Amino acid sequence: MNSIIEQILHNIGHLLDSCEAFLAPILPGQGIAALIAFFFYVLLLLGGGLTAVLARNLVRAMLGLVITFLGVAGMYLLLASPFLALMQLLIYIGAVCVLIFFAIMLTKNTTDGEETRCPNPINVLYAFLAALAPIVVAGPIIYLQTQTDPLQVQKIPVHTPVDSGANLGEGLLSMDLLPFELISIILLVAMAGAVFLAFKPQRSPNS
Amino acid sequence: MFLSLAVFVQIIVAVLLIIGLMVANAVAMVYMERKVAGFIQRRPGPYEVGPRGTLQAVCDSMKLLAKQIYRPGNADLILYYLAPILAFFPVLLLFLPIPFGPYLTPLPVNDGVVLILAFAGLGVLSNLLAGWGSSNKYSLLGAARAVAQTVAYEIPMILALLAVVLLSGSMDLKSITEQQGQWPWEWNVVLQPLAFFIYLISLVAETNRAPFDLPEAESELTAGFHTEYSGMGFALFFLSEYANMLLVSFVAAVFFLGGYRGPIADGFWWLFIKAYLLMFFMVWIRWTFPRVRFDQLLNLNWRWLLPLGLLNLWLTAIVTKLLV
Amino acid sequence: MLKAIWDNLKGLYSLLVGMSITGRYLLSPVETIHYPRKVVDDAILTSFRGPIRLTLGKKNPQETRCVSCQMCVKACPGGCLTVTKGDTKAPITWLYDFSYCCLCGACVETCPAGALEFSHKVYWVTLTREELIMDLLKDLKTRTAGPNPNPSSNPSPASPQPSSVPKDAPKASPAAPANPVASQTADQKADQKADQKAGPVASPNGHPEGAKAAPKDPGASPNGHPEGAPAALKEPGV
């Protein structure tokens, strides 16, 4: 029994080491600060996600979503993409959450909806199992990782660009031009579809 | 984004100074607004408290501090109390990338523009939460209008700023300031008058100032999304509105009017002079024009400012990249 | 399309015109005065609707023209008037409750004898509701009686009130003691010129920039023509 616990603790120790090693090439010398930031953002992500799923009130759920997006933006910061982090804030929190709020506000919002009742126990079991699914998938990988020397983690060279916006622009318009244009077409179709679905022809003769 | 100790201390000191600036700004702006409103209406404004009414804002803030904070019975606690806080703090963050002087940028980032635009979205969120959390249909309507207006007017604002970014070739606020000259004819307003005009209108609309202040229209919606707030909650909204005004004035000054650069001596005084001139302009038009109806407001944005902004951006891109 | 653009440009021009107007107002001196440092002179308040008062009789100024027909009592929407007829046509009591009055002027218009008019009483502070009930007959007598009659003074309340009158009150007692003494009509000034008791009854502690407020120069025309009036309104800068 003791040895099993020892083994688990040993593995957790290895896990933390590999986390640190994973972050070390990105922010050399600032290991502790980056780790603290990482766990703070993980807290935001998990807390926000749990709030979004478990809240009794739809607007509180939306608030949880906002916190989740803040955590994601923090993760982008840790991955040395400040531009993407700010874009995440601008687009997701500034636009998508506002849209969700309008949807909440304009639809009939009763206080005895499905989310306010106690959840069905079988659903809770299913949710729990679903939450464990990533561990089933990622677990072996991490385990294999800890078996080898943690410092041999595959390092992706990340050069912190002086002007990340310019690099992004260059990439979008030269290497990934086709996906860029396709995304624009999708957005156009979506806008046109939204207008078409919502458009009511006006009855007044002088419109 | 490296956090060395020096940068950390610099940010802490800057945040404290900025809080001081926000409070001082609110006090000064309350006084200026009421005095200018009075003079435009041919009356003296506050006169009794302090010499020529200068202590009026202090008395107002003491009153707001001492007022009882009562909330509606079925208001959502978390949302109701979170909203004023959420209105106040992002504005603090937004003051960080602004170059106050040649060596006085609290947080020099490469993407200053995007930072400012991103955190303005959090202010929108505070309106929403205030409106919903008050459990009051007038507040909700006011919040919905405020959000529709703010989100709509962000787009011409972004387009106007993007035109300047295209011209300067950088998103860093300091280099945009540096690339403008000392004299007024060397500032960006000469090269981008249409963008300045669009930005000026968006400025007034973003901060919910008259003539675009339908969300807080006192006569129509009984103060809109901050109806149910009294005392400190109202004070925080109030403070954040004036801080927001100061912020967008600073951004306009940096992008179009040369920032801290001036004819005689470069320094933070020029930035403040320009920003306060713009704020005076905003107060002036508040007391000149009647309130714009909501559909007129949105029409103005989607049918006039957005095409004009796009046209401006297009022309700037052509002239900058192809002809020069 | 072009027309729309041209319309909008014209609209923008009108915005600039509007701003120039308010800009001009911004730089012009203010029109209001600071009560109680200065008061508005009675003589220029010719169209101000203060509490009503009885007009002077045609033959005998001390008697009212009222014939107790009760038309004003019926016309008043607030029911503030009480008129009691005596043995003759003249009324014996004439009570006016200002707390119900909305200054609509129905009584003034309806009176067939022309016995009512608006006074110009601007500065009036009461501390109890009873002070707002005025006896207009008594007021008529006080206005027209005594060695210094002042027929165009403002009506006083029926009940005595705490005296907040400055030092020149005795001289001005034919005039309603309720008024700050500073507001005097030219009639009063002409009356008091001979007495020379009332000094310049202007703002009690002379405003530093001292645009002389209420006291018009004694050389003002006797019918209170408001020439000196603009000086009375000048607020000494801000």
Short mmCIF file of N, CA and C in Angstrom, two decimals, chain B residues 74-218:
data_model
loop_
_atom_site.label_atom_id
_atom_site.label_comp_id
_atom_site.label_asym_id
_atom_site.label_seq_id
_atom_site.Cartn_x
_atom_site.Cartn_y
_atom_site.Cartn_z
N ASN B 74 -34.98 41.22 -5.40
CA ASN B 74 -34.65 40.02 -6.16
C ASN B 74 -33.56 40.30 -7.19
N ALA B 75 -32.66 41.20 -6.84
CA ALA B 75 -31.52 41.41 -7.73
C ALA B 75 -30.52 40.31 -7.50
N ASP B 76 -29.89 39.91 -8.57
CA ASP B 76 -28.89 38.85 -8.47
C ASP B 76 -27.66 39.41 -7.78
N LEU B 77 -27.34 38.90 -6.61
CA LEU B 77 -26.29 39.49 -5.77
C LEU B 77 -24.97 39.64 -6.49
N ILE B 78 -24.51 38.53 -7.06
CA ILE B 78 -23.17 38.54 -7.65
C ILE B 78 -23.13 39.51 -8.82
N LEU B 79 -24.12 39.42 -9.69
CA LEU B 79 -24.10 40.27 -10.87
C LEU B 79 -24.25 41.73 -10.49
N TYR B 80 -25.13 41.98 -9.52
CA TYR B 80 -25.39 43.37 -9.13
C TYR B 80 -24.15 44.03 -8.57
N TYR B 81 -23.42 43.31 -7.73
CA TYR B 81 -22.24 43.93 -7.13
C TYR B 81 -21.03 43.85 -8.02
N LEU B 82 -21.02 42.90 -8.93
CA LEU B 82 -19.87 42.77 -9.82
C LEU B 82 -19.84 43.87 -10.86
N ALA B 83 -21.02 44.32 -11.28
CA ALA B 83 -21.07 45.23 -12.43
C ALA B 83 -20.30 46.53 -12.24
N PRO B 84 -20.46 47.25 -11.11
CA PRO B 84 -19.68 48.48 -11.00
C PRO B 84 -18.18 48.22 -10.93
N ILE B 85 -17.80 47.12 -10.28
CA ILE B 85 -16.37 46.80 -10.19
C ILE B 85 -15.83 46.51 -11.58
N LEU B 86 -16.62 45.77 -12.36
CA LEU B 86 -16.18 45.45 -13.70
C LEU B 86 -16.15 46.67 -14.59
N ALA B 87 -16.93 47.68 -14.23
CA ALA B 87 -16.88 48.91 -15.02
C ALA B 87 -15.62 49.69 -14.72
N PHE B 88 -15.13 49.56 -13.50
CA PHE B 88 -14.04 50.43 -13.07
C PHE B 88 -12.68 49.89 -13.45
N PHE B 89 -12.44 48.59 -13.21
CA PHE B 89 -11.06 48.12 -13.33
C PHE B 89 -10.49 48.00 -14.73
N PRO B 90 -11.25 47.56 -15.73
CA PRO B 90 -10.63 47.51 -17.06
C PRO B 90 -10.15 48.87 -17.54
N VAL B 91 -10.86 49.93 -17.13
CA VAL B 91 -10.43 51.26 -17.58
C VAL B 91 -9.05 51.57 -17.03
N LEU B 92 -8.80 51.08 -15.83
CA LEU B 92 -7.47 51.24 -15.23
C LEU B 92 -6.41 50.61 -16.11
N LEU B 93 -6.72 49.37 -16.56
CA LEU B 93 -5.77 48.67 -17.40
C LEU B 93 -5.51 49.41 -18.70
N LEU B 94 -6.57 50.07 -19.19
CA LEU B 94 -6.45 50.69 -20.49
C LEU B 94 -5.52 51.89 -20.49
N PHE B 95 -5.29 52.45 -19.30
CA PHE B 95 -4.38 53.60 -19.28
C PHE B 95 -2.92 53.18 -19.38
N LEU B 96 -2.68 51.88 -19.24
CA LEU B 96 -1.28 51.44 -19.15
C LEU B 96 -0.46 51.63 -20.42
N PRO B 97 -0.98 51.31 -21.63
CA PRO B 97 -0.10 51.44 -22.79
C PRO B 97 0.06 52.85 -23.34
N ILE B 98 -0.60 53.81 -22.73
CA ILE B 98 -0.56 55.16 -23.33
C ILE B 98 0.76 55.84 -23.00
N PRO B 99 1.44 56.37 -23.98
CA PRO B 99 2.70 57.07 -23.71
C PRO B 99 2.42 58.47 -23.16
N PHE B 100 2.59 58.62 -21.88
CA PHE B 100 2.31 59.92 -21.30
C PHE B 100 3.41 60.93 -21.61
N GLY B 101 4.59 60.45 -21.75
CA GLY B 101 5.69 61.34 -22.07
C GLY B 101 6.73 60.54 -22.82
N PRO B 102 7.83 61.16 -23.21
CA PRO B 102 8.83 60.40 -23.97
C PRO B 102 9.34 59.17 -23.23
N TYR B 103 9.38 59.24 -21.90
CA TYR B 103 9.87 58.08 -21.16
C TYR B 103 8.86 57.63 -20.13
N LEU B 104 7.61 57.96 -20.35
CA LEU B 104 6.61 57.73 -19.32
C LEU B 104 5.51 56.82 -19.80
N THR B 105 5.86 55.68 -20.35
CA THR B 105 4.81 54.72 -20.71
C THR B 105 4.75 53.68 -19.62
N PRO B 106 3.62 53.52 -18.96
CA PRO B 106 3.58 52.54 -17.88
C PRO B 106 3.89 51.13 -18.34
N LEU B 107 3.32 50.74 -19.46
CA LEU B 107 3.52 49.36 -19.91
C LEU B 107 3.76 49.39 -21.41
N PRO B 108 5.00 49.44 -21.82
CA PRO B 108 5.23 49.52 -23.26
C PRO B 108 4.97 48.18 -23.92
N VAL B 109 3.91 48.08 -24.67
CA VAL B 109 3.62 46.84 -25.37
C VAL B 109 3.67 47.10 -26.86
N ASN B 110 3.89 46.05 -27.60
CA ASN B 110 3.94 46.19 -29.05
C ASN B 110 2.57 46.38 -29.64
N ASP B 111 1.55 45.85 -28.97
CA ASP B 111 0.20 45.88 -29.54
C ASP B 111 -0.67 46.78 -28.71
N GLY B 112 -0.25 47.99 -28.50
CA GLY B 112 -1.02 48.89 -27.65
C GLY B 112 -2.43 49.10 -28.16
N VAL B 113 -2.57 49.20 -29.47
CA VAL B 113 -3.89 49.44 -30.06
C VAL B 113 -4.84 48.32 -29.71
N VAL B 114 -4.36 47.10 -29.91
CA VAL B 114 -5.25 45.95 -29.72
C VAL B 114 -5.61 45.82 -28.25
N LEU B 115 -4.67 46.15 -27.38
CA LEU B 115 -4.96 46.08 -25.95
C LEU B 115 -6.10 47.01 -25.59
N ILE B 116 -6.02 48.23 -26.13
CA ILE B 116 -7.06 49.20 -25.81
C ILE B 116 -8.42 48.72 -26.33
N LEU B 117 -8.41 48.22 -27.55
CA LEU B 117 -9.68 47.79 -28.11
C LEU B 117 -10.23 46.59 -27.38
N ALA B 118 -9.32 45.70 -26.95
CA ALA B 118 -9.79 44.46 -26.31
C ALA B 118 -10.45 44.76 -24.96
N PHE B 119 -9.79 45.58 -24.16
CA PHE B 119 -10.36 45.78 -22.84
C PHE B 119 -11.57 46.69 -22.84
N ALA B 120 -11.79 47.41 -23.92
CA ALA B 120 -13.02 48.18 -24.00
C ALA B 120 -14.22 47.25 -24.02
N GLY B 121 -14.00 46.03 -24.49
CA GLY B 121 -15.10 45.07 -24.51
C GLY B 121 -15.56 44.66 -23.12
N LEU B 122 -14.62 44.72 -22.15
CA LEU B 122 -15.03 44.36 -20.79
C LEU B 122 -15.97 45.40 -20.21
N GLY B 123 -15.83 46.64 -20.66
CA GLY B 123 -16.75 47.67 -20.19
C GLY B 123 -18.16 47.41 -20.65
N VAL B 124 -18.25 46.87 -21.86
CA VAL B 124 -19.57 46.50 -22.39
C VAL B 124 -20.22 45.48 -21.47
N LEU B 125 -19.39 44.53 -21.04
CA LEU B 125 -19.91 43.47 -20.18
C LEU B 125 -20.48 44.03 -18.88
N SER B 126 -19.85 45.08 -18.37
CA SER B 126 -20.34 45.63 -17.11
C SER B 126 -21.72 46.24 -17.29
N ASN B 127 -21.94 46.87 -18.46
CA ASN B 127 -23.28 47.41 -18.71
C ASN B 127 -24.32 46.32 -18.69
N LEU B 128 -23.97 45.21 -19.35
CA LEU B 128 -24.90 44.09 -19.41
C LEU B 128 -25.26 43.57 -18.03
N LEU B 129 -24.21 43.35 -17.25
CA LEU B 129 -24.44 42.77 -15.93
C LEU B 129 -25.24 43.72 -15.05
N ALA B 130 -24.97 45.01 -15.19
CA ALA B 130 -25.73 45.98 -14.40
C ALA B 130 -27.20 45.95 -14.79
N GLY B 131 -27.43 45.92 -16.09
CA GLY B 131 -28.81 45.93 -16.54
C GLY B 131 -29.56 44.69 -16.13
N TRP B 132 -28.91 43.55 -16.26
CA TRP B 132 -29.60 42.31 -15.92
C TRP B 132 -29.72 42.16 -14.43
N GLY B 133 -28.66 42.48 -13.71
CA GLY B 133 -28.64 42.23 -12.28
C GLY B 133 -29.60 43.11 -11.50
N SER B 134 -30.09 44.19 -12.13
CA SER B 134 -30.98 45.07 -11.39
C SER B 134 -32.41 44.56 -11.34
N SER B 135 -32.70 43.55 -12.11
CA SER B 135 -34.05 42.97 -12.19
C SER B 135 -35.10 44.06 -12.36
N ASN B 136 -34.87 44.89 -13.35
CA ASN B 136 -35.72 46.05 -13.58
C ASN B 136 -35.81 46.18 -15.09
N LYS B 137 -37.03 46.22 -15.61
CA LYS B 137 -37.09 46.16 -17.07
C LYS B 137 -36.51 47.39 -17.74
N TYR B 138 -36.56 48.54 -17.02
CA TYR B 138 -35.96 49.73 -17.61
C TYR B 138 -34.45 49.60 -17.68
N SER B 139 -33.90 49.01 -16.63
CA SER B 139 -32.45 48.82 -16.65
C SER B 139 -32.06 47.88 -17.76
N LEU B 140 -32.87 46.85 -17.94
CA LEU B 140 -32.53 45.86 -18.97
C LEU B 140 -32.57 46.50 -20.35
N LEU B 141 -33.61 47.28 -20.58
CA LEU B 141 -33.70 47.97 -21.86
C LEU B 141 -32.54 48.92 -22.06
N GLY B 142 -32.24 49.65 -21.00
CA GLY B 142 -31.12 50.57 -21.08
C GLY B 142 -29.83 49.84 -21.36
N ALA B 143 -29.64 48.69 -20.70
CA ALA B 143 -28.42 47.92 -20.91
C ALA B 143 -28.37 47.40 -22.34
N ALA B 144 -29.50 46.91 -22.84
CA ALA B 144 -29.50 46.38 -24.21
C ALA B 144 -29.15 47.48 -25.19
N ARG B 145 -29.73 48.65 -24.98
CA ARG B 145 -29.42 49.76 -25.88
C ARG B 145 -27.98 50.17 -25.78
N ALA B 146 -27.49 50.23 -24.54
CA ALA B 146 -26.10 50.65 -24.35
C ALA B 146 -25.16 49.69 -25.04
N VAL B 147 -25.45 48.40 -24.90
CA VAL B 147 -24.54 47.42 -25.48
C VAL B 147 -24.61 47.48 -27.00
N ALA B 148 -25.84 47.59 -27.54
CA ALA B 148 -25.96 47.66 -28.99
C ALA B 148 -25.20 48.87 -29.53
N GLN B 149 -25.33 49.96 -28.81
CA GLN B 149 -24.66 51.17 -29.26
C GLN B 149 -23.14 51.03 -29.17
N THR B 150 -22.67 50.52 -28.04
CA THR B 150 -21.21 50.45 -27.87
C THR B 150 -20.59 49.48 -28.87
N VAL B 151 -21.21 48.33 -29.00
CA VAL B 151 -20.63 47.35 -29.92
C VAL B 151 -20.68 47.86 -31.35
N ALA B 152 -21.77 48.57 -31.69
CA ALA B 152 -21.88 49.09 -33.05
C ALA B 152 -20.79 50.12 -33.32
N TYR B 153 -20.56 51.03 -32.38
CA TYR B 153 -19.62 52.10 -32.64
C TYR B 153 -18.18 51.71 -32.44
N GLU B 154 -17.93 50.49 -31.97
CA GLU B 154 -16.54 50.05 -31.90
C GLU B 154 -15.96 49.91 -33.29
N ILE B 155 -16.80 49.55 -34.27
CA ILE B 155 -16.26 49.22 -35.59
C ILE B 155 -15.71 50.43 -36.32
N PRO B 156 -16.43 51.53 -36.41
CA PRO B 156 -15.81 52.69 -37.05
C PRO B 156 -14.59 53.18 -36.27
N MET B 157 -14.63 52.98 -34.94
CA MET B 157 -13.48 53.39 -34.14
C MET B 157 -12.25 52.58 -34.54
N ILE B 158 -12.46 51.25 -34.65
CA ILE B 158 -11.34 50.39 -35.04
C ILE B 158 -10.85 50.76 -36.42
N LEU B 159 -11.78 51.02 -37.34
CA LEU B 159 -11.36 51.35 -38.69
C LEU B 159 -10.57 52.65 -38.74
N ALA B 160 -11.02 53.63 -37.96
CA ALA B 160 -10.29 54.89 -37.96
C ALA B 160 -8.88 54.70 -37.40
N LEU B 161 -8.80 53.94 -36.29
CA LEU B 161 -7.47 53.73 -35.71
C LEU B 161 -6.60 52.89 -36.62
N LEU B 162 -7.22 51.95 -37.33
CA LEU B 162 -6.45 51.12 -38.24
C LEU B 162 -5.85 51.93 -39.36
N ALA B 163 -6.56 52.96 -39.80
CA ALA B 163 -6.01 53.79 -40.87
C ALA B 163 -4.72 54.46 -40.40
N VAL B 164 -4.75 54.91 -39.15
CA VAL B 164 -3.53 55.54 -38.63
C VAL B 164 -2.41 54.52 -38.46
N VAL B 165 -2.81 53.31 -38.04
CA VAL B 165 -1.80 52.26 -37.87
C VAL B 165 -1.15 51.93 -39.21
N LEU B 166 -1.99 51.92 -40.24
CA LEU B 166 -1.48 51.64 -41.57
C LEU B 166 -0.50 52.72 -42.00
N LEU B 167 -0.83 53.94 -41.64
CA LEU B 167 0.02 55.07 -41.99
C LEU B 167 1.35 55.01 -41.25
N SER B 168 1.28 54.62 -39.98
CA SER B 168 2.49 54.63 -39.18
C SER B 168 3.26 53.34 -39.28
N GLY B 169 2.61 52.28 -39.72
CA GLY B 169 3.31 51.01 -39.86
C GLY B 169 3.59 50.31 -38.55
N SER B 170 2.94 50.72 -37.48
CA SER B 170 3.22 50.05 -36.21
C SER B 170 2.01 50.18 -35.32
N MET B 171 1.82 49.19 -34.45
CA MET B 171 0.70 49.27 -33.52
C MET B 171 1.12 49.80 -32.16
N ASP B 172 2.37 50.12 -32.04
CA ASP B 172 2.87 50.61 -30.77
C ASP B 172 2.54 52.09 -30.64
N LEU B 173 1.92 52.47 -29.54
CA LEU B 173 1.46 53.85 -29.40
C LEU B 173 2.63 54.82 -29.38
N LYS B 174 3.76 54.37 -28.82
CA LYS B 174 4.87 55.30 -28.72
C LYS B 174 5.44 55.62 -30.09
N SER B 175 5.54 54.60 -30.95
CA SER B 175 6.12 54.90 -32.26
C SER B 175 5.14 55.70 -33.11
N ILE B 176 3.84 55.52 -32.86
CA ILE B 176 2.88 56.36 -33.59
C ILE B 176 3.06 57.82 -33.18
N THR B 177 3.29 58.02 -31.88
CA THR B 177 3.52 59.39 -31.43
C THR B 177 4.81 59.95 -31.99
N GLU B 178 5.83 59.10 -32.00
CA GLU B 178 7.12 59.59 -32.47
C GLU B 178 7.10 59.97 -33.92
N GLN B 179 6.26 59.29 -34.70
CA GLN B 179 6.27 59.57 -36.13
C GLN B 179 5.52 60.83 -36.48
N GLN B 180 4.80 61.40 -35.50
CA GLN B 180 4.19 62.68 -35.81
C GLN B 180 5.15 63.77 -35.42
N GLY B 181 5.00 64.89 -36.07
CA GLY B 181 5.95 65.95 -35.84
C GLY B 181 5.57 66.79 -34.65
N GLN B 182 6.31 67.87 -34.50
CA GLN B 182 6.07 68.73 -33.37
C GLN B 182 4.95 69.71 -33.63
N TRP B 183 4.87 70.16 -34.84
CA TRP B 183 3.95 71.24 -35.11
C TRP B 183 2.60 70.69 -35.56
N PRO B 184 1.54 71.47 -35.33
CA PRO B 184 0.21 70.94 -35.65
C PRO B 184 0.03 70.47 -37.08
N TRP B 185 0.75 71.07 -38.02
CA TRP B 185 0.54 70.61 -39.39
C TRP B 185 1.26 69.32 -39.67
N GLU B 186 2.02 68.84 -38.71
CA GLU B 186 2.67 67.56 -38.93
C GLU B 186 1.94 66.42 -38.25
N TRP B 187 0.84 66.73 -37.60
CA TRP B 187 0.14 65.66 -36.90
C TRP B 187 -0.70 64.83 -37.85
N ASN B 188 -1.16 63.73 -37.35
CA ASN B 188 -1.92 62.82 -38.20
C ASN B 188 -3.27 63.36 -38.61
N VAL B 189 -3.76 64.34 -37.90
CA VAL B 189 -5.09 64.85 -38.24
C VAL B 189 -5.08 65.50 -39.62
N VAL B 190 -3.92 66.00 -40.01
CA VAL B 190 -3.82 66.60 -41.33
C VAL B 190 -3.85 65.53 -42.41
N LEU B 191 -3.22 64.38 -42.11
CA LEU B 191 -3.18 63.32 -43.10
C LEU B 191 -4.45 62.49 -43.11
N GLN B 192 -5.16 62.46 -42.02
CA GLN B 192 -6.33 61.59 -41.91
C GLN B 192 -7.51 62.35 -41.33
N PRO B 193 -7.96 63.41 -41.97
CA PRO B 193 -9.06 64.18 -41.36
C PRO B 193 -10.35 63.39 -41.24
N LEU B 194 -10.61 62.56 -42.26
CA LEU B 194 -11.85 61.78 -42.21
C LEU B 194 -11.82 60.78 -41.07
N ALA B 195 -10.66 60.17 -40.86
CA ALA B 195 -10.55 59.22 -39.76
C ALA B 195 -10.72 59.92 -38.42
N PHE B 196 -10.18 61.12 -38.32
CA PHE B 196 -10.33 61.88 -37.08
C PHE B 196 -11.79 62.20 -36.83
N PHE B 197 -12.48 62.59 -37.87
CA PHE B 197 -13.89 62.92 -37.74
C PHE B 197 -14.69 61.70 -37.32
N ILE B 198 -14.42 60.56 -37.97
CA ILE B 198 -15.13 59.33 -37.61
C ILE B 198 -14.80 58.95 -36.17
N TYR B 199 -13.54 59.10 -35.81
CA TYR B 199 -13.16 58.73 -34.44
C TYR B 199 -13.82 59.64 -33.44
N LEU B 200 -13.95 60.91 -33.77
CA LEU B 200 -14.58 61.85 -32.85
C LEU B 200 -16.02 61.46 -32.57
N ILE B 201 -16.73 61.08 -33.62
CA ILE B 201 -18.13 60.68 -33.41
C ILE B 201 -18.19 59.38 -32.61
N SER B 202 -17.33 58.44 -32.95
CA SER B 202 -17.35 57.16 -32.22
C SER B 202 -16.96 57.36 -30.77
N LEU B 203 -16.07 58.31 -30.53
CA LEU B 203 -15.65 58.63 -29.17
C LEU B 203 -16.84 59.02 -28.32
N VAL B 204 -17.65 59.91 -28.87
CA VAL B 204 -18.81 60.36 -28.12
C VAL B 204 -19.81 59.23 -27.93
N ALA B 205 -19.94 58.37 -28.93
CA ALA B 205 -20.92 57.30 -28.84
C ALA B 205 -20.44 56.17 -27.94
N GLU B 206 -19.15 55.93 -27.92
CA GLU B 206 -18.63 54.83 -27.11
C GLU B 206 -18.80 55.09 -25.64
N THR B 207 -18.64 56.34 -25.25
CA THR B 207 -18.71 56.64 -23.83
C THR B 207 -20.12 57.02 -23.41
N ASN B 208 -21.09 56.79 -24.27
CA ASN B 208 -22.48 57.09 -23.93
C ASN B 208 -22.69 58.52 -23.51
N ARG B 209 -22.06 59.44 -24.24
CA ARG B 209 -22.27 60.85 -23.95
C ARG B 209 -23.29 61.42 -24.90
N ALA B 210 -23.97 62.45 -24.44
CA ALA B 210 -24.88 63.12 -25.34
C ALA B 210 -24.11 63.65 -26.53
N PRO B 211 -24.72 63.72 -27.71
CA PRO B 211 -26.10 63.39 -27.97
C PRO B 211 -26.42 61.91 -28.14
N PHE B 212 -25.51 61.04 -27.73
CA PHE B 212 -25.77 59.62 -27.90
C PHE B 212 -26.03 58.95 -26.57
N ASP B 213 -26.62 59.65 -25.63
CA ASP B 213 -26.69 59.08 -24.29
C ASP B 213 -28.06 58.49 -24.01
N LEU B 214 -28.65 57.88 -25.01
CA LEU B 214 -29.94 57.25 -24.77
C LEU B 214 -29.91 56.17 -23.71
N PRO B 215 -28.85 55.40 -23.57
CA PRO B 215 -28.85 54.39 -22.52
C PRO B 215 -28.99 54.97 -21.13
N GLU B 216 -28.51 56.19 -20.95
CA GLU B 216 -28.68 56.73 -19.60
C GLU B 216 -29.54 57.98 -19.67
N ALA B 217 -30.45 57.97 -20.60
CA ALA B 217 -31.29 59.14 -20.78
C ALA B 217 -32.11 59.36 -19.54
N GLU B 218 -31.90 60.49 -18.93
CA GLU B 218 -32.59 60.68 -17.67
C GLU B 218 -34.07 60.84 -17.85
#
